[in-house]
Amino acid sequence: MTKDIREDIAWAKINKDVLKSLEAPRKLYWVIIFIALAMIGVAVGCEIYQYQTGMGVSYKNNSHVWGLYIATFIFWIGMSHSGTLLSAILHLMHADWRKPIYRFAEAMTTFSLMTAGLFVLVHLGRVWMFYYALPYPSERWIWPNFQSPLLWDAMAIFTYLSSSVIFLYVGMIPDLAICRDNIHAGWRKKLYTLLALGWEGTDRQWRSFRITYLTVACFLIPLAVSVHSIVASDFAMSQQPGWHITSFPPYFVAGALYSGCAAIITLFIILRYVFKFEEYMTLPILKKTARLTFAISMVWTYLNLIEFASVWYGHDQASKDVLIYKATGHYAPFWWGMMFCGSIVPLTLAFKRFQTNIPVLFVVSILLNVGMWLERWMIVAPTFANGYYPWTWDHDQWPSFVQWGIVFGSFGWFALLFMVFCKVFPSVSMYEVKEMVYHRSQASKKNGLATKGAH
Amino acid sequence: MSVTNLLENWSQFRHKHPVGDQPHEEYKWAMSIDLDACTGCNACSVACYAENNLPVVGKEKYSHGFAHHWIRVERYWDADGRDFPDQGAQFLPMMCQQCEAAPCETVCPVGATNHTADGLNSQVYNRCIGSRYCEANCPYKVRYFNWYDYPTTDNVWPEPMNQQLNPDVTVRGKGVMEKCTFCVQRLTAAKSNARTEGRTVRDGEVQTACQQACPTNAISFGNLVDPEAMVGKQWMQQQVQLDKDKQAKDAEEAASKLRGYRILEELRAYPSVMYLERVRESAI
């Protein structure tokens, strides 16, 4: 197997290459920004229309009270999990191949959480009263309802968002100092100077930095697991058939890691091209990510099958009916689409020759996320269409262009935040790549000596 | 404003699960509906529209599923092979079941829906932020969301219909959830009158709009705590108990003479509405 990274890259070259990404990306960058802005425009238009007219324009109704907003909300929350997986869990496991790619994965976490947060607001009937859900001290002694999973949700997401912003920022401090020292004068120089917190790279600073980083990483891991478990509780804690399933929390976490890993592959490929990171985001690293994604896809498939089995062999007829309805009813094409994209498509990742094939990986990773989005939709919608009370069954409900438009626009919003971040901040961690190069060259020297010694 | 205040006061006012909970002292509003008497005429529904200022959303919105009928008369066609007009049907008036352990109450993020001391499931419009979690978790799907700003934009009460709006009931703006209240405005007035006279509300003193309008007296409503109340007697007669999830009827193996049942009782929401099973085969 070829090496994850060349061992003879000079440190100055690493700086130069990464700093170049702050200056001169390929033209495609501006194309992406433009498309993203256009997509956001669509979503903003839809939201204004919905805000003015009422939630009815999204074509939800009294049996389908939740729709694509909640489904897409779960999707974005899920997407946020791989950043933590790559940066925190793999950090603790000393998997150093993560080093060139964890920064953008972490940024992905932050921005997908921000996108998810918007969906909570878009979903509310009276968004202007959203602060009622916050436990702020009020003279009228009115508190939010601490029994509600939706409230846990709001708190968990807010905690996770703030922690991942801190994690992203703390991990960036040494790099911000490099930026500060190298960039020409201007607003960015001022920004980096401020954010670098006077970093000089002294031993003492490095020691404090390491401890802080490790602490936040350790704090973030249980948080990430709990966030998606709590999102799963929104469903599992309810009483509805198709939702009231014990295995939902781990299933949601697996799904989250899965879609996040797929998104990392997609963004990996885009960034590698747009910012000319071929030297750092190498094919062997892509291969490792693809293998990781494959492993998680199989976990997800397994948990999915467990869910079906427990519903099928359980005695809850209503849940069973929902399952049968998913597979045979109006949502069947989407449900089978989810099974195909989520469980069959990833099998391509099992083949070595596809693990480094960029066009194949790009298509596969996008299909995986299509599958994961469908999964979330298939969790939310069929339960409303075919719930406990047959008289309210509504199989014909279809989301209006308002819902689709906002969902569509959210991808633009995410892309915009992400792309702006990559242009303003170093999206490859310079100091960690240097560490990686250093450790690898030391190790190969040692190996070289050992081989010599054997003769 | 402190955490102590939160913990103490919150638990003090919180209604617990009906099993092993404190019994209702003065009032426990409940209903029983005789399906054998119901002819499916929809008078109850119309009365509810008039009493509670329900928006009449019109044909198009109705077909989208935006109807606001707090009480709806469900029609179930007989599947005995006959075609319309010979085909028979059965009717079931369905409204908020005012569950004792209501699934909607626990999930509301802002606590906009709560249990009252007299056993109602209340909805605080001003507190509702429209997350619609309550409706998502309601097994009966009897909550209705204001998908549009009906009072101002949709002309749901064209002149002179606006003259018949009930001044005792608020009209709801867009983005809040609403549902049957057991005509809480009437209950409050009756309780208030009774309190002035130093007594509790007598049976028959207060009627819900649907009960009042029902031509066959299929609906009876009253205070379950009151031993003289018609509704309590009916519940007793049918051996339906509020805090049980299986009734005497369920235990009998052969066809029971008891007719009382509560819908989806096995979900342990402990609804306050008892239905009396149909004796005749079909309503039509």
XYZ file of C-alpha atoms in Angstrom:
739
model
C 0.000 0.000 0.000
C 1.221 3.479 -0.790
C 1.872 5.892 1.984
C -0.780 8.148 3.503
C 1.438 11.118 2.945
C 4.857 11.815 1.497
C 7.448 11.780 4.240
C 9.740 14.297 2.641
C 7.370 17.248 2.387
C 9.177 20.252 3.773
C 7.374 22.061 6.580
C 7.599 25.332 4.720
C 5.892 23.720 1.762
C 3.040 22.536 3.960
C 2.527 26.081 5.163
C 2.705 27.419 1.670
C 0.280 24.920 0.189
C -2.307 25.312 2.897
C -2.054 29.091 3.021
C -2.552 29.131 -0.715
C -6.028 27.738 -0.119
C -6.852 30.993 1.630
C -5.871 32.967 -1.431
C -6.403 31.317 -4.759
C -8.857 28.494 -5.113
C -9.888 27.130 -8.485
C -12.734 28.802 -10.383
C -15.047 26.016 -9.283
C -15.005 27.601 -5.834
C -16.822 30.695 -7.028
C -19.239 28.573 -9.022
C -20.117 26.643 -5.877
C -20.553 29.868 -3.905
C -22.820 31.271 -6.578
C -24.985 28.140 -6.775
C -25.169 28.013 -2.995
C -26.377 31.612 -2.836
C -29.013 30.911 -5.459
C -30.223 27.890 -3.489
C -30.418 29.936 -0.302
C -32.459 32.482 -2.214
C -35.027 29.807 -3.036
C -35.255 28.722 0.593
C -35.531 32.256 1.921
C -38.318 32.986 -0.557
C -40.199 29.867 0.528
C -39.743 30.676 4.198
C -40.993 34.238 3.762
C -44.050 32.923 1.953
C -44.674 30.329 4.661
C -44.122 32.848 7.445
C -46.569 35.288 5.930
C -49.275 32.857 4.919
C -49.105 30.124 7.525
C -47.715 26.628 7.807
C -50.502 25.329 5.586
C -48.635 26.258 2.418
C -46.177 23.467 3.138
C -49.078 21.004 2.650
C -48.795 19.296 5.884
C -52.170 18.642 7.435
C -53.861 17.444 10.546
C -52.692 13.876 10.209
C -49.289 14.732 8.736
C -48.225 17.325 11.249
C -44.540 16.724 10.695
C -42.915 16.516 7.316
C -39.687 17.094 5.481
C -38.518 19.717 7.959
C -38.198 17.222 10.760
C -36.773 14.581 8.421
C -34.152 16.976 7.102
C -33.463 18.220 10.600
C -32.487 14.687 11.620
C -30.452 14.388 8.453
C -28.356 17.438 9.263
C -27.952 16.495 12.898
C -26.756 13.108 11.706
C -24.328 14.640 9.276
C -22.662 16.430 12.148
C -21.498 13.273 13.832
C -18.577 12.264 11.712
C -16.623 15.372 12.463
C -16.535 14.258 16.048
C -15.796 10.703 15.058
C -12.809 11.732 12.985
C -11.439 14.442 15.207
C -12.210 13.187 18.700
C -12.585 9.415 18.609
C -9.809 8.793 16.115
C -7.687 11.313 17.984
C -7.989 9.256 21.146
C -7.257 6.110 19.167
C -4.100 7.654 17.711
C -5.178 7.017 14.145
C -2.910 9.612 12.608
C -4.270 9.286 9.060
C -7.139 11.482 10.184
C -4.849 14.471 10.554
C -5.092 16.040 7.092
C -8.878 15.705 6.963
C -10.229 16.172 10.458
C -10.346 19.963 10.290
C -12.873 20.104 7.504
C -14.817 17.247 9.068
C -15.030 19.244 12.250
C -16.177 22.294 10.298
C -18.784 20.100 8.680
C -20.039 19.179 12.147
C -20.438 22.784 13.149
C -22.136 23.923 9.990
C -24.493 21.013 9.670
C -25.592 21.642 13.252
C -26.257 25.242 12.342
C -28.305 24.074 9.376
C -30.218 21.614 11.538
C -30.997 24.352 14.036
C -32.663 26.376 11.314
C -35.040 23.523 10.581
C -36.313 23.568 14.137
C -37.244 27.203 13.625
C -38.675 26.699 10.156
C -40.828 23.892 11.526
C -42.419 25.910 14.329
C -45.905 27.277 13.797
C -45.076 30.388 15.742
C -41.377 30.826 15.210
C -41.512 34.290 16.734
C -42.250 32.594 20.076
C -39.400 30.082 19.893
C -37.861 31.389 23.101
C -40.703 29.844 25.090
C -38.784 26.599 24.691
C -35.752 28.024 26.475
C -35.480 27.750 30.236
C -34.948 31.440 30.795
C -35.840 32.866 34.183
C -39.242 34.452 33.996
C -41.106 36.504 36.552
C -44.219 34.556 35.711
C -42.572 31.310 36.834
C -43.257 29.681 33.538
C -40.768 27.033 32.583
C -40.545 24.878 29.520
C -41.718 21.308 29.947
C -38.724 19.317 31.084
C -40.466 16.063 30.247
C -40.527 16.794 26.558
C -37.896 15.118 24.368
C -38.102 18.163 22.131
C -36.757 20.263 24.951
C -33.914 17.811 25.579
C -33.284 18.088 21.895
C -32.973 21.847 21.953
C -30.576 21.660 24.886
C -28.505 18.798 23.505
C -28.092 20.490 20.154
C -27.167 23.789 21.682
C -24.583 22.115 23.923
C -23.194 20.108 21.059
C -23.013 23.124 18.797
C -21.221 25.279 21.323
C -18.830 22.478 22.234
C -17.967 21.719 18.643
C -17.355 25.369 17.917
C -14.965 25.417 20.869
C -13.335 22.204 19.720
C -12.936 23.454 16.183
C -11.506 26.722 17.403
C -9.130 25.278 20.009
C -7.735 22.843 17.478
C -7.101 25.695 15.091
C -5.112 28.010 17.359
C -1.577 26.954 16.279
C -2.650 27.184 12.646
C -4.202 30.591 13.149
C -0.834 31.720 14.471
C 0.816 30.467 11.280
C -1.758 32.376 9.255
C -1.183 35.467 11.346
C 2.554 35.295 10.711
C 2.297 34.709 7.005
C -0.637 36.605 5.633
C -0.389 40.062 4.145
C -1.823 42.974 6.094
C -5.569 43.421 5.959
C -8.730 42.448 7.827
C -7.737 38.829 7.863
C -4.421 39.566 9.527
C -6.315 41.382 12.277
C -8.761 38.494 12.589
C -6.010 35.890 12.880
C -4.077 38.012 15.346
C -7.147 38.231 17.525
C -8.075 34.561 17.247
C -4.532 33.206 17.684
C -4.596 34.476 21.278
C -0.924 35.384 21.171
C 0.226 31.879 20.320
C 3.977 31.636 20.038
C 4.519 27.915 20.197
C 6.342 27.784 23.516
C 6.552 24.478 25.348
C 4.195 25.696 28.000
C 1.652 26.756 25.414
C 1.878 23.438 23.656
C 1.375 21.565 26.894
C -1.711 23.574 27.829
C -2.949 23.254 24.293
C -2.639 19.471 24.287
C -4.435 19.133 27.592
C -7.246 21.444 26.520
C -7.673 19.720 23.212
C -7.767 16.283 24.779
C -10.247 17.404 27.427
C -12.623 18.897 24.909
C -12.275 15.781 22.750
C -13.179 13.538 25.680
C -16.104 15.791 26.510
C -17.356 15.806 22.961
C -17.603 12.054 22.415
C -20.342 11.259 24.939
C -22.044 14.441 23.846
C -22.142 13.363 20.210
C -23.595 9.989 21.129
C -26.174 11.555 23.421
C -27.267 14.180 20.899
C -28.435 11.714 18.339
C -29.831 9.400 20.980
C -31.949 12.308 22.133
C -33.061 13.058 18.602
C -34.026 9.383 18.443
C -35.946 9.868 21.698
C -38.205 12.346 19.953
C -39.527 9.302 18.207
C -38.765 6.416 20.540
C -40.332 8.175 23.530
C -43.531 8.838 21.666
C -46.262 6.266 21.506
C -46.739 6.065 17.779
C -46.377 2.825 15.823
C -43.130 2.787 13.845
C -41.512 5.216 16.266
C -41.867 3.506 19.605
C -38.844 1.282 19.094
C -36.207 0.603 21.705
C -33.335 0.234 19.275
C -33.823 3.715 17.856
C -31.034 5.535 19.723
C -28.155 3.281 18.582
C -29.765 3.017 15.176
C -29.839 6.789 14.875
C -26.239 7.121 16.026
C -25.093 4.542 13.486
C -27.077 6.283 10.764
C -25.558 9.574 11.807
C -21.984 8.324 11.603
C -22.830 6.700 8.323
C -24.177 9.764 6.552
C -21.421 11.855 8.071
C -18.709 9.562 6.721
C -20.314 9.599 3.299
C -20.402 13.388 3.407
C -16.741 13.446 4.361
C -15.937 11.489 1.223
C -17.960 13.911 -0.901
C -16.360 16.978 0.621
C -12.929 15.351 0.577
C -13.179 14.985 -3.174
C -14.478 18.514 -3.696
C -11.901 20.171 -1.441
C -9.064 18.151 -2.861
C -9.856 19.480 -6.279
C -10.985 23.002 -5.465
C -8.123 23.896 -3.126
C -5.480 21.736 -4.823
C -4.869 19.579 -1.764
C -3.756 16.495 -3.704
C -0.538 16.365 -1.709
C -2.354 16.084 1.648
C -5.735 14.581 0.965
C -4.176 11.550 -0.605
C -5.790 8.497 -2.083
C -4.634 6.159 0.708
C -6.455 8.381 3.200
C -9.517 8.348 0.997
C -9.256 4.601 0.922
C -9.239 4.428 4.705
C -12.261 6.709 4.882
C -14.055 4.544 2.338
C -13.322 1.446 4.393
C -14.566 3.146 7.531
C -17.736 4.126 5.704
C -18.203 0.571 4.521
C -17.865 -0.781 8.050
C -20.397 1.717 9.391
C -22.785 1.006 6.542
C -22.834 -2.627 7.551
C -23.492 -1.680 11.177
C -26.381 0.456 10.010
C -27.738 -2.354 7.855
C -27.526 -4.726 10.782
C -29.359 -2.351 13.122
C -31.973 -1.795 10.450
C -32.576 -5.524 10.197
C -32.772 -5.781 13.978
C -35.451 -3.126 13.968
C -37.476 -4.964 11.350
C -37.080 -8.250 13.163
C -38.132 -6.862 16.518
C -41.194 -5.255 14.955
C -42.020 -8.327 12.937
C -41.750 -10.779 15.800
C -43.203 -8.404 18.385
C -46.912 -8.464 19.158
C -47.617 -4.837 18.344
C -49.857 -5.163 15.327
C -49.976 -1.425 14.642
C -46.176 -1.218 14.348
C -46.168 -4.233 12.125
C -48.788 -2.634 9.912
C -46.655 0.473 9.580
C -43.692 -1.675 8.563
C -45.765 -3.501 5.973
C -47.138 -0.189 4.780
C -43.613 1.182 4.354
C -42.628 -1.749 2.209
C -45.783 -1.998 0.141
C -47.692 1.274 0.389
C -47.323 4.644 -1.246
C -43.915 5.213 0.220
C -42.590 1.876 -1.045
C -40.403 3.334 -3.844
C -38.677 5.606 -1.345
C -38.413 2.934 1.296
C -36.845 0.486 -1.111
C -34.712 3.328 -2.421
C -33.432 3.813 1.092
C -32.649 0.097 1.400
C -30.878 0.147 -1.946
C -28.835 3.291 -1.338
C -28.108 2.473 2.282
C -27.318 -1.231 2.130
C -26.591 -2.264 -1.473
C -24.692 0.724 -2.845
C -22.032 0.663 -0.084
C -21.092 -2.844 -1.174
C -19.075 -1.199 -3.957
C -16.819 0.125 -1.213
C -15.835 -3.439 -0.435
C -13.891 -3.639 -3.682
C -10.340 -2.392 -3.527
C -10.343 -0.906 -6.961
C -13.294 1.343 -6.113
C -11.852 2.470 -2.809
C -9.559 4.899 -4.579
C -11.594 5.576 -7.671
C -12.620 9.205 -7.277
C -15.584 9.382 -9.712
C -17.060 6.160 -8.312
C -16.545 7.280 -4.730
C -18.109 10.646 -5.457
C -21.256 9.087 -6.900
C -21.424 6.424 -4.209
C -21.002 8.897 -1.365
C -23.775 11.067 -2.715
C -26.051 8.065 -3.179
C -25.364 7.011 0.403
C -26.520 10.373 1.655
C -29.572 10.269 -0.574
C -30.320 6.940 1.090
C -29.798 8.377 4.523
C -32.052 11.315 3.802
C -34.717 8.905 2.576
C -34.260 6.911 5.758
C -35.154 9.926 7.866
C -38.140 10.705 5.721
C -39.268 7.098 5.956
C -39.067 7.299 9.722
C -41.210 10.418 9.914
C -43.850 10.217 7.203
C -45.315 6.662 7.098
C -46.239 6.760 10.776
C -48.475 9.738 10.086
C -49.919 8.177 6.973
C -50.750 4.880 8.639
C -50.882 5.435 12.406
C -53.095 4.107 15.184
C -56.285 5.706 14.064
C -57.425 4.413 10.656
C -59.952 7.182 10.126
C -57.134 9.710 9.926
C -55.011 7.699 7.552
C -53.862 9.923 4.737
C -51.856 8.142 2.119
C -51.953 10.858 -0.512
C -50.150 13.570 1.361
C -47.279 15.038 -0.601
C -45.042 17.911 0.554
C -45.516 21.143 -1.365
C -42.831 23.081 -3.185
C -42.370 25.168 -0.038
C -41.087 22.196 1.911
C -38.980 20.961 -0.967
C -37.615 24.455 -1.572
C -36.474 24.921 2.001
C -34.918 21.464 2.092
C -33.151 22.197 -1.179
C -31.959 25.569 0.045
C -30.526 24.107 3.225
C -27.893 22.353 1.151
C -26.929 25.712 -0.300
C -26.762 27.250 3.161
C -24.513 24.450 4.366
C -22.315 24.670 1.258
C -21.983 28.427 1.643
C -20.960 28.285 5.305
C -18.577 25.459 4.604
C -16.957 26.997 1.571
C -16.552 30.379 3.222
C -14.939 28.668 6.182
C -12.492 26.827 3.941
C -11.499 30.051 2.281
C -11.049 32.020 5.504
C -9.549 29.343 7.736
C -7.010 26.651 6.953
C -9.076 23.587 6.171
C -6.070 21.292 6.470
C -4.464 21.240 9.876
C -0.912 22.377 9.211
C 0.611 21.547 12.557
C -0.899 18.099 12.676
C 0.194 17.294 9.148
C 3.708 18.335 10.131
C 3.498 16.051 13.131
C 2.313 13.254 10.923
C 5.130 13.779 8.432
C 7.626 13.988 11.251
C 6.437 10.840 13.021
C 6.294 8.906 9.805
C 9.774 9.936 8.717
C 11.146 9.101 12.169
C 9.465 5.729 12.038
C 10.768 4.921 8.591
C 14.290 6.005 9.631
C 14.055 3.685 12.604
C 12.814 0.896 10.392
C 15.592 1.622 7.966
C 18.170 1.375 10.753
C 16.606 -1.799 12.050
C 16.756 -3.368 8.612
C 20.373 -2.300 8.295
C 21.164 -3.665 11.738
C 19.801 -7.017 10.771
C 22.348 -7.414 8.034
C -37.004 32.353 40.636
C -34.767 29.472 41.589
C -34.235 25.810 40.989
C -35.895 24.993 44.308
C -38.937 26.878 43.183
C -38.890 24.938 39.956
C -38.654 21.542 41.601
C -41.165 22.190 44.360
C -43.838 24.042 42.489
C -43.616 22.056 39.352
C -44.161 18.721 41.025
C -46.917 20.201 43.159
C -49.031 21.164 40.184
C -48.149 18.284 37.952
C -50.875 15.727 37.560
C -49.377 12.279 37.768
C -50.388 9.039 36.187
C -53.990 8.209 37.161
C -53.028 4.901 38.702
C -52.174 5.563 42.327
C -52.661 9.265 41.876
C -54.787 11.436 44.122
C -58.443 11.053 43.190
C -60.265 13.991 41.719
C -62.005 15.740 44.566
C -64.708 18.037 43.315
C -64.907 17.522 39.604
C -63.867 15.021 37.020
C -65.559 15.848 33.769
C -66.348 12.806 31.660
C -68.547 11.778 28.848
C -70.289 8.743 27.531
C -71.548 8.340 24.002
C -74.181 5.817 23.061
C -73.295 4.675 19.569
C -76.596 2.882 19.309
C -78.363 6.206 19.558
C -76.054 8.067 17.203
C -77.595 8.585 13.791
C -74.593 10.347 12.314
C -76.553 13.547 11.748
C -73.559 15.796 12.492
C -75.574 18.196 14.637
C -72.920 17.872 17.345
C -70.249 18.973 14.936
C -72.264 21.967 13.747
C -73.019 22.982 17.313
C -69.326 22.772 18.111
C -68.461 25.030 15.179
C -70.919 27.590 16.466
C -70.004 27.370 20.117
C -66.247 27.319 19.819
C -65.657 29.709 16.925
C -64.219 27.028 14.706
C -63.105 28.306 11.320
C -65.022 26.959 8.352
C -62.092 26.323 6.069
C -63.939 25.616 2.852
C -63.985 22.791 0.374
C -60.480 23.073 -0.973
C -58.719 23.266 2.374
C -60.958 20.535 3.738
C -59.809 18.244 0.958
C -56.201 19.011 1.893
C -56.926 17.785 5.417
C -57.077 21.174 7.105
C -60.554 20.665 8.595
C -61.076 22.069 12.058
C -63.892 19.904 13.380
C -63.162 19.487 17.067
C -65.811 16.806 17.054
C -65.997 14.766 13.901
C -68.498 12.096 13.021
C -66.620 9.213 11.513
C -68.436 6.987 9.083
C -67.498 3.346 8.651
C -69.170 1.548 5.781
C -70.360 -1.998 6.339
C -68.355 -4.484 4.365
C -71.141 -6.945 3.712
C -71.061 -6.792 -0.062
C -73.968 -4.392 -0.509
C -73.425 -1.220 -2.485
C -74.555 2.302 -1.828
C -77.409 3.238 -1.241
C -78.201 -0.116 0.344
C -74.883 -0.330 2.081
C -75.059 0.215 5.816
C -72.705 2.346 7.872
C -71.777 2.931 11.469
C -70.932 6.234 13.055
C -68.508 7.275 15.711
C -68.355 10.817 17.038
C -64.751 11.503 17.892
C -63.356 14.395 19.883
C -60.476 14.955 22.283
C -60.717 12.153 24.789
C -59.366 14.331 27.625
C -57.021 11.510 28.612
C -55.959 11.236 32.227
C -52.413 10.267 31.191
C -52.450 12.225 27.971
C -49.645 11.432 25.515
C -49.850 14.995 24.228
C -49.104 16.603 27.570
C -45.735 15.083 28.279
C -44.240 15.897 24.909
C -45.099 19.580 24.586
C -41.787 21.431 24.845
C -43.311 24.538 26.372
C -45.981 22.981 28.564
C -48.805 24.539 26.575
C -51.057 21.564 27.152
C -51.703 20.532 30.727
C -54.016 18.631 32.969
C -56.445 20.669 35.001
C -57.628 19.821 38.481
C -61.060 18.904 37.148
C -59.619 16.343 34.780
C -59.525 18.283 31.554
C -56.674 18.346 29.093
C -56.239 22.074 28.642
C -54.620 23.905 25.782
C -53.012 27.283 26.402
C -53.085 29.054 23.048
C -50.842 31.883 24.139
C -48.148 29.489 25.236
C -48.216 27.241 22.164
C -45.285 27.648 19.781
C -46.639 25.237 17.197
C -44.150 22.374 17.343
C -47.108 20.025 16.743
C -45.492 17.315 18.836
C -48.786 16.884 20.751
C -50.681 16.011 17.588
C -47.844 13.755 16.465
C -48.161 11.789 19.687
C -51.963 11.800 19.916
C -53.253 8.298 19.142
C -56.689 9.645 18.175
C -55.388 12.533 16.053
C -57.997 14.887 17.454
C -55.895 18.008 17.684
C -56.231 20.651 15.023
C -53.543 23.051 14.014
C -54.120 26.566 12.708
C -52.324 26.127 9.418
C -53.442 29.570 8.258
C -54.419 32.767 9.956
C -58.094 31.953 9.610
C -59.681 34.859 11.469
C -57.995 37.563 9.438
C -56.995 36.242 6.070
C -59.243 33.421 5.058
C -62.701 34.889 5.415
C -63.867 31.842 7.334
C -66.786 33.763 8.814
C -68.080 35.877 5.942
C -70.578 38.623 6.829
C -72.905 38.259 8.642
C -71.497 34.985 10.033
C -69.039 36.910 12.156
C -72.035 38.111 14.172
C -72.561 34.634 15.555
C -69.063 34.288 17.006
C -69.188 33.302 20.632
C -67.803 36.143 22.772
C -66.895 33.695 25.552
C -64.373 31.933 23.351
C -61.243 33.363 21.820
C -60.491 33.091 18.117
C -57.137 31.499 17.440
C -54.472 32.966 15.218
C -52.114 31.063 12.962
C -49.578 28.635 14.286
C -51.289 27.342 17.418
C -52.803 23.978 18.188
C -56.386 23.636 19.324
C -58.821 20.884 20.205
C -62.024 20.020 21.982
C -62.177 21.593 25.441
C -65.378 19.936 26.701
C -66.741 23.492 26.319
C -64.562 24.728 29.125
C -66.148 28.185 28.959
C -69.473 26.690 30.012
C -67.854 24.594 32.716
C -66.076 27.600 34.145
C -69.273 29.644 34.203
C -71.210 26.829 35.859
C -68.526 26.241 38.458
C -68.367 29.917 39.176
C -72.142 30.141 39.661
C -72.115 27.103 41.899
C -69.257 28.482 43.952
C -71.178 31.712 44.546
C -74.041 29.661 45.889
C -71.690 27.547 47.976
C -72.292 24.221 46.281
C -70.898 22.124 43.475
C -72.296 21.974 39.973
C -75.433 19.818 39.801
C -75.854 17.177 37.160
C -77.520 18.578 34.082
C -76.694 22.121 35.054
C -74.023 22.318 32.399
C -74.089 20.745 28.978
C -71.529 20.675 26.243
C -72.604 22.123 22.916
C -72.521 18.737 21.217
C -74.590 17.161 23.954
C -77.116 19.976 23.795
C -77.486 19.633 20.038
C -77.733 15.849 19.887
C -81.322 15.004 18.848
C -81.122 11.446 20.175
C -79.414 12.209 23.476
C -76.539 9.966 22.513
C -74.070 12.090 24.450
C -74.155 12.416 28.181
C -71.715 14.576 30.016
C -71.127 15.351 33.632
C -69.094 15.085 36.758
C -67.776 11.591 37.361
C -67.169 12.364 41.031
C -70.844 13.202 41.603
C -72.667 9.961 42.546
C -75.941 11.390 41.230
C -74.555 12.202 37.808
C -75.939 10.343 34.833
C -72.519 9.876 33.332
C -71.127 8.346 36.526
C -74.035 5.947 36.694
C -73.445 4.904 33.122
C -69.770 4.300 33.741
C -70.637 2.315 36.869
C -73.297 0.320 35.052
C -70.850 -0.601 32.308
C -68.160 -1.325 34.902
C -65.753 1.000 33.157
C -63.202 2.430 35.537
C -61.182 5.513 34.803
C -57.855 4.215 36.076
C -57.953 0.756 34.508
C -56.574 -0.198 31.131
C -58.627 -3.407 31.049
C -62.259 -3.406 32.016
C -64.635 -6.104 33.232
C -65.912 -6.433 29.687
C -62.481 -7.435 28.423
C -62.208 -10.185 31.018
C -65.406 -11.930 29.962
C -64.801 -14.628 27.448
C -68.216 -14.975 25.873
C -70.082 -12.075 24.291
C -70.553 -9.603 27.106
C -73.732 -7.806 28.014
C -71.593 -4.825 28.932
C -71.403 -2.260 26.189
C -69.010 0.314 27.549
C -65.517 0.613 26.141
C -62.882 3.230 25.640
C -60.984 3.583 22.398
C -57.370 2.388 22.252
C -57.510 1.697 25.962
C -54.467 -0.561 25.759
C -52.281 2.486 25.133
C -52.945 3.524 28.727
C -53.892 7.067 27.996
C -56.971 6.572 30.253
C -59.430 8.587 28.164
C -62.425 10.308 29.796
C -64.869 9.346 27.091
C -66.686 6.035 27.249
C -68.456 4.714 24.192
C -71.411 2.363 24.370
C -71.135 -0.298 21.762
C -73.727 -0.514 19.021
C -76.386 -3.150 19.583
C -78.138 -2.885 16.263
C -76.001 -4.010 13.403
C -75.957 -0.931 11.285
C -77.131 2.641 11.453
C -78.526 2.866 7.956
